[in-house]
mmCIF file of C-alpha atoms in Angstrom:
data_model
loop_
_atom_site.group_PDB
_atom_site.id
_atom_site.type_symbol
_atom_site.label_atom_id
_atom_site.label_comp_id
_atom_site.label_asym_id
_atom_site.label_seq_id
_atom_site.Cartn_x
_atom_site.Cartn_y
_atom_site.Cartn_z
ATOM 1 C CA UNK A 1 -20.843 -29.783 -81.958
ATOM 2 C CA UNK A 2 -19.494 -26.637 -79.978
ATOM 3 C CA UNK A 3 -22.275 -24.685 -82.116
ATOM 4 C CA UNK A 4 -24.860 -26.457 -80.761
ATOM 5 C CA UNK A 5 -23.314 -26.382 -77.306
ATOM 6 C CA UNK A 6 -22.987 -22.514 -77.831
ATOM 7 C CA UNK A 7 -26.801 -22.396 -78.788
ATOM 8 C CA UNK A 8 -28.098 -24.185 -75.988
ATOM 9 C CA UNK A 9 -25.954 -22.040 -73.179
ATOM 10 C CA UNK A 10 -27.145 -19.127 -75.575
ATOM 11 C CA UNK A 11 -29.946 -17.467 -73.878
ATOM 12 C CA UNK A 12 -33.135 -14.778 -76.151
ATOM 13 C CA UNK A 13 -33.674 -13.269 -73.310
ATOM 14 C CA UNK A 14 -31.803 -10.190 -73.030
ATOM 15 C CA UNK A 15 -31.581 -7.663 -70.077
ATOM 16 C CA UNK A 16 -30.111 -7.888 -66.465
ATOM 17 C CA UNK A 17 -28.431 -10.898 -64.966
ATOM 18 C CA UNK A 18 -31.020 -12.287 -62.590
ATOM 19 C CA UNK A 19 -30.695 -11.700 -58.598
ATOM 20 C CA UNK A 20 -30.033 -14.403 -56.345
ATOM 21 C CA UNK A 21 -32.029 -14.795 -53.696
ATOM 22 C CA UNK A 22 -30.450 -13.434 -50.854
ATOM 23 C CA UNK A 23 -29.848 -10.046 -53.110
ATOM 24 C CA UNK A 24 -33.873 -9.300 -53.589
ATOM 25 C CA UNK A 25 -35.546 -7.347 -51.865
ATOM 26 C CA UNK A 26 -39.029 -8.641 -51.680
ATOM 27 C CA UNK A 27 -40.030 -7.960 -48.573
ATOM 28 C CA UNK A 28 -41.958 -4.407 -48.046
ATOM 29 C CA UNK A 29 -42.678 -1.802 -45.096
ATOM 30 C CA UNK A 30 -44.872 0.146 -44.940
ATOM 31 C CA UNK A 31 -44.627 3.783 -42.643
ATOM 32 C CA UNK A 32 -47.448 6.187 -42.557
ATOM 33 C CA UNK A 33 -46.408 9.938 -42.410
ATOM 34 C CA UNK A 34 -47.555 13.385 -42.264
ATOM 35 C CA UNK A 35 -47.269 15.693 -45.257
ATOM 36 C CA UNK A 36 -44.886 17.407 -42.988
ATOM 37 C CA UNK A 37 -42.858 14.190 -42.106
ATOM 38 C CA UNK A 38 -42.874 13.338 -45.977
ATOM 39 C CA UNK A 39 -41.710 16.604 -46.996
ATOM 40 C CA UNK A 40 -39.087 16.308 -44.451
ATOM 41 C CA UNK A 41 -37.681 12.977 -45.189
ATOM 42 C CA UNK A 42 -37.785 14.264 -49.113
ATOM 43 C CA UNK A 43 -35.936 16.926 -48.107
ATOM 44 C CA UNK A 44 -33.406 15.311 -45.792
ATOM 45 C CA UNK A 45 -32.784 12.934 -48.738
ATOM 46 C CA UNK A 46 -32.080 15.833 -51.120
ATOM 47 C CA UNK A 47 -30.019 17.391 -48.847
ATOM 48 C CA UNK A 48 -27.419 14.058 -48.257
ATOM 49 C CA UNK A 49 -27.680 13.769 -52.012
ATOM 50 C CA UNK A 50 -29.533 10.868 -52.438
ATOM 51 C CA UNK A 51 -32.417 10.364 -55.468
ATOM 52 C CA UNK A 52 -34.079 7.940 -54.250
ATOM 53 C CA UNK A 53 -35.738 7.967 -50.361
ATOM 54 C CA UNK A 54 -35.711 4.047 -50.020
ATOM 55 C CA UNK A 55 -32.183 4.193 -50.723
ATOM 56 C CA UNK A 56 -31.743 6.611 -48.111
ATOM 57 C CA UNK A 57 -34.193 5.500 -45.639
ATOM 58 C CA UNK A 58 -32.013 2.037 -46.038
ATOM 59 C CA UNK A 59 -28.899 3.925 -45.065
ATOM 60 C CA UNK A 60 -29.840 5.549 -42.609
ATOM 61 C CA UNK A 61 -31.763 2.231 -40.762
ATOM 62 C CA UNK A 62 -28.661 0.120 -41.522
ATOM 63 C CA UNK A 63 -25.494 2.553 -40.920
ATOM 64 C CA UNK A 64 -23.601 1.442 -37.424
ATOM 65 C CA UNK A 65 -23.688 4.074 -34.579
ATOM 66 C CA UNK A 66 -26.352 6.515 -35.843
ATOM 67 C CA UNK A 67 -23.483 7.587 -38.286
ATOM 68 C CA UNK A 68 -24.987 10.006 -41.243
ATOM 69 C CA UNK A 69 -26.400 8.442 -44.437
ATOM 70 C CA UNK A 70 -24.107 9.982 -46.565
ATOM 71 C CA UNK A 71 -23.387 9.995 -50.120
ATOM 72 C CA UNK A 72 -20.269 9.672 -51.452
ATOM 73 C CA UNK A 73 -20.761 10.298 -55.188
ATOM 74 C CA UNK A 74 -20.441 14.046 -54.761
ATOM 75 C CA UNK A 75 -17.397 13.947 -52.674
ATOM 76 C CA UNK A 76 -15.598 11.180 -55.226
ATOM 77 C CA UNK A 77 -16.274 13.096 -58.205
ATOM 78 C CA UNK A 78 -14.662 16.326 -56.319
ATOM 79 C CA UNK A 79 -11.835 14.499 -54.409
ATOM 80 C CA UNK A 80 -11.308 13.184 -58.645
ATOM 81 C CA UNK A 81 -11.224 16.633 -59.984
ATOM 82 C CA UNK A 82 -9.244 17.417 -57.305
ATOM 83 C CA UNK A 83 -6.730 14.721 -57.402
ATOM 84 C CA UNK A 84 -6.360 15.363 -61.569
ATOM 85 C CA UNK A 85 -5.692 19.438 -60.849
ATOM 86 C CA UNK A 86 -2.764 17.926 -58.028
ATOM 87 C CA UNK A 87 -1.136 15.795 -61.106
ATOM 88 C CA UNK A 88 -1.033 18.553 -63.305
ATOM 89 C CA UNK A 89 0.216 20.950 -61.054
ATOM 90 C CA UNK A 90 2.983 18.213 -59.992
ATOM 91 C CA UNK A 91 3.930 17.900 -64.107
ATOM 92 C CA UNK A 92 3.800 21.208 -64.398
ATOM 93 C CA UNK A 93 6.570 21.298 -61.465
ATOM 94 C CA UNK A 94 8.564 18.755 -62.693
ATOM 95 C CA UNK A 95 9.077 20.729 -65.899
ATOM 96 C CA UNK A 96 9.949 23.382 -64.301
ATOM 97 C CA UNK A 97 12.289 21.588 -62.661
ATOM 98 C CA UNK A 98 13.772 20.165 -65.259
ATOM 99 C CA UNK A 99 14.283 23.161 -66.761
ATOM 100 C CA UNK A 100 16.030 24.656 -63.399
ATOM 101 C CA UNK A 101 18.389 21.795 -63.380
ATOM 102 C CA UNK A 102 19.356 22.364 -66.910
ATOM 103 C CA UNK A 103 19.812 26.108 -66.464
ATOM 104 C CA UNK A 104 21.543 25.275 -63.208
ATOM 105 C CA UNK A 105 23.949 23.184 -64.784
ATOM 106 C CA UNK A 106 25.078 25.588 -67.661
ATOM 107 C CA UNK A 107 25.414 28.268 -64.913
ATOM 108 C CA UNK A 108 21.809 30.482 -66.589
ATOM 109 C CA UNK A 109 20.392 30.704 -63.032
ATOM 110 C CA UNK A 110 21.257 32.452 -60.117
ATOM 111 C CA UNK A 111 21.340 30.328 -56.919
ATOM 112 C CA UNK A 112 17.609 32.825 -55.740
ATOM 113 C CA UNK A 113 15.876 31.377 -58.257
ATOM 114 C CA UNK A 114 16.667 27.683 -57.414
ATOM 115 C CA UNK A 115 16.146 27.990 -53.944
ATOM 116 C CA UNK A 116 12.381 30.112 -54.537
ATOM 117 C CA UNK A 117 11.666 26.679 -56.449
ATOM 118 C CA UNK A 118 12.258 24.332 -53.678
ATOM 119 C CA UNK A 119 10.168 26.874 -51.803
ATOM 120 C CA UNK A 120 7.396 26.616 -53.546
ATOM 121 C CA UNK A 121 8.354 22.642 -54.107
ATOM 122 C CA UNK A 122 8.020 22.140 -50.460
ATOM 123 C CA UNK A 123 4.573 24.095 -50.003
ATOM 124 C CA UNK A 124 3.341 22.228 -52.877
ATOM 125 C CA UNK A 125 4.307 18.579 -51.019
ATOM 126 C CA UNK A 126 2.839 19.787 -48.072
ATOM 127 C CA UNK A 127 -0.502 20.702 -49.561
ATOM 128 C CA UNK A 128 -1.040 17.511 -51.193
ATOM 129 C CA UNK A 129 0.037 15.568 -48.045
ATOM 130 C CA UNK A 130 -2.071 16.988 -46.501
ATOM 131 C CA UNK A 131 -4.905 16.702 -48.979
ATOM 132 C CA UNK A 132 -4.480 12.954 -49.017
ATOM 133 C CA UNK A 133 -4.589 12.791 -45.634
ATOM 134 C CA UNK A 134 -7.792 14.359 -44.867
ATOM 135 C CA UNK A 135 -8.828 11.713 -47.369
ATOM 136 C CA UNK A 136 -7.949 8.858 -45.478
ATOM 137 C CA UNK A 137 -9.553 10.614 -42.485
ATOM 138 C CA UNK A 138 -13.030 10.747 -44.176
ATOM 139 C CA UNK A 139 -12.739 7.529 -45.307
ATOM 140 C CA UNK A 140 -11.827 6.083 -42.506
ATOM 141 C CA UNK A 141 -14.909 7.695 -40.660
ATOM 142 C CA UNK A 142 -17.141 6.390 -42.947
ATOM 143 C CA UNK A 143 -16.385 3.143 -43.106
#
């Protein structure tokens, strides 16, 4: 009996889930342009890093206070590669410290190099605070 349940909910057609019908966009406008305008508008598009003008056009109409139509892709995929480079500097650091703590302790180290690594330790922290939050900043702009 579940089988036949199963082959009933079961549906041939394959493909994407359907839209409902306050997610289509159905409706079109039309806006007449120069070859100049056009090649402007492609450009400006381009330029914010979009593929698609509708997509930017859409933005740009819809974004509160005249705010830029900006992509984000671009900066997410940096802040990412950023963000990885930051952890493996920090692991990097903590072996190192590890290592200072265990030459520390069976007297291997002079007191220079310790303190030179909490030098560095600190610059590091205060590079990646502030790398997080010029984050936040941006994305509290464009929210």
């Amino acid at each position: 009996m579940e089988n036949e349940q199963d082959e009933r909910d079961w549906s041939y057609r394959g493909g994407r889930p359907l839209l409902g019908s306050d997610e289509k966009r159905d409706s079109v406008l039309q806006v007449r342009l120069t070859k100049q305008e056009h090649n402007d508008l492609k450009k400006q598009t381009a330029e914010q890093g979009y593929k698609d003008v509708s997509i930017y056009v859409r933005r740009k109409l819809f974004s509160a206070d005249d705010a830029p139509a900006f992509n984000p892709k671009p900066l997410f995929r940096a802040i990412d590669k950023t963000g990885t480079e930051l952890k493996r500097i920090g692991n990097n650091i903590n072996q190192i410290a590890r290592y200072a703590h265990y030459l520390e302790k069976n007297n291997m180290v002079e007191g220079k190099v310790i303190a030179e690594y909490n030098q560095h330790f600190e610059e590091f922290l205060k590079v990646e605070d502030a790398y997080v939050k010029a984050i936040r900043a941006f994305l509290r702009v464009t929210r």
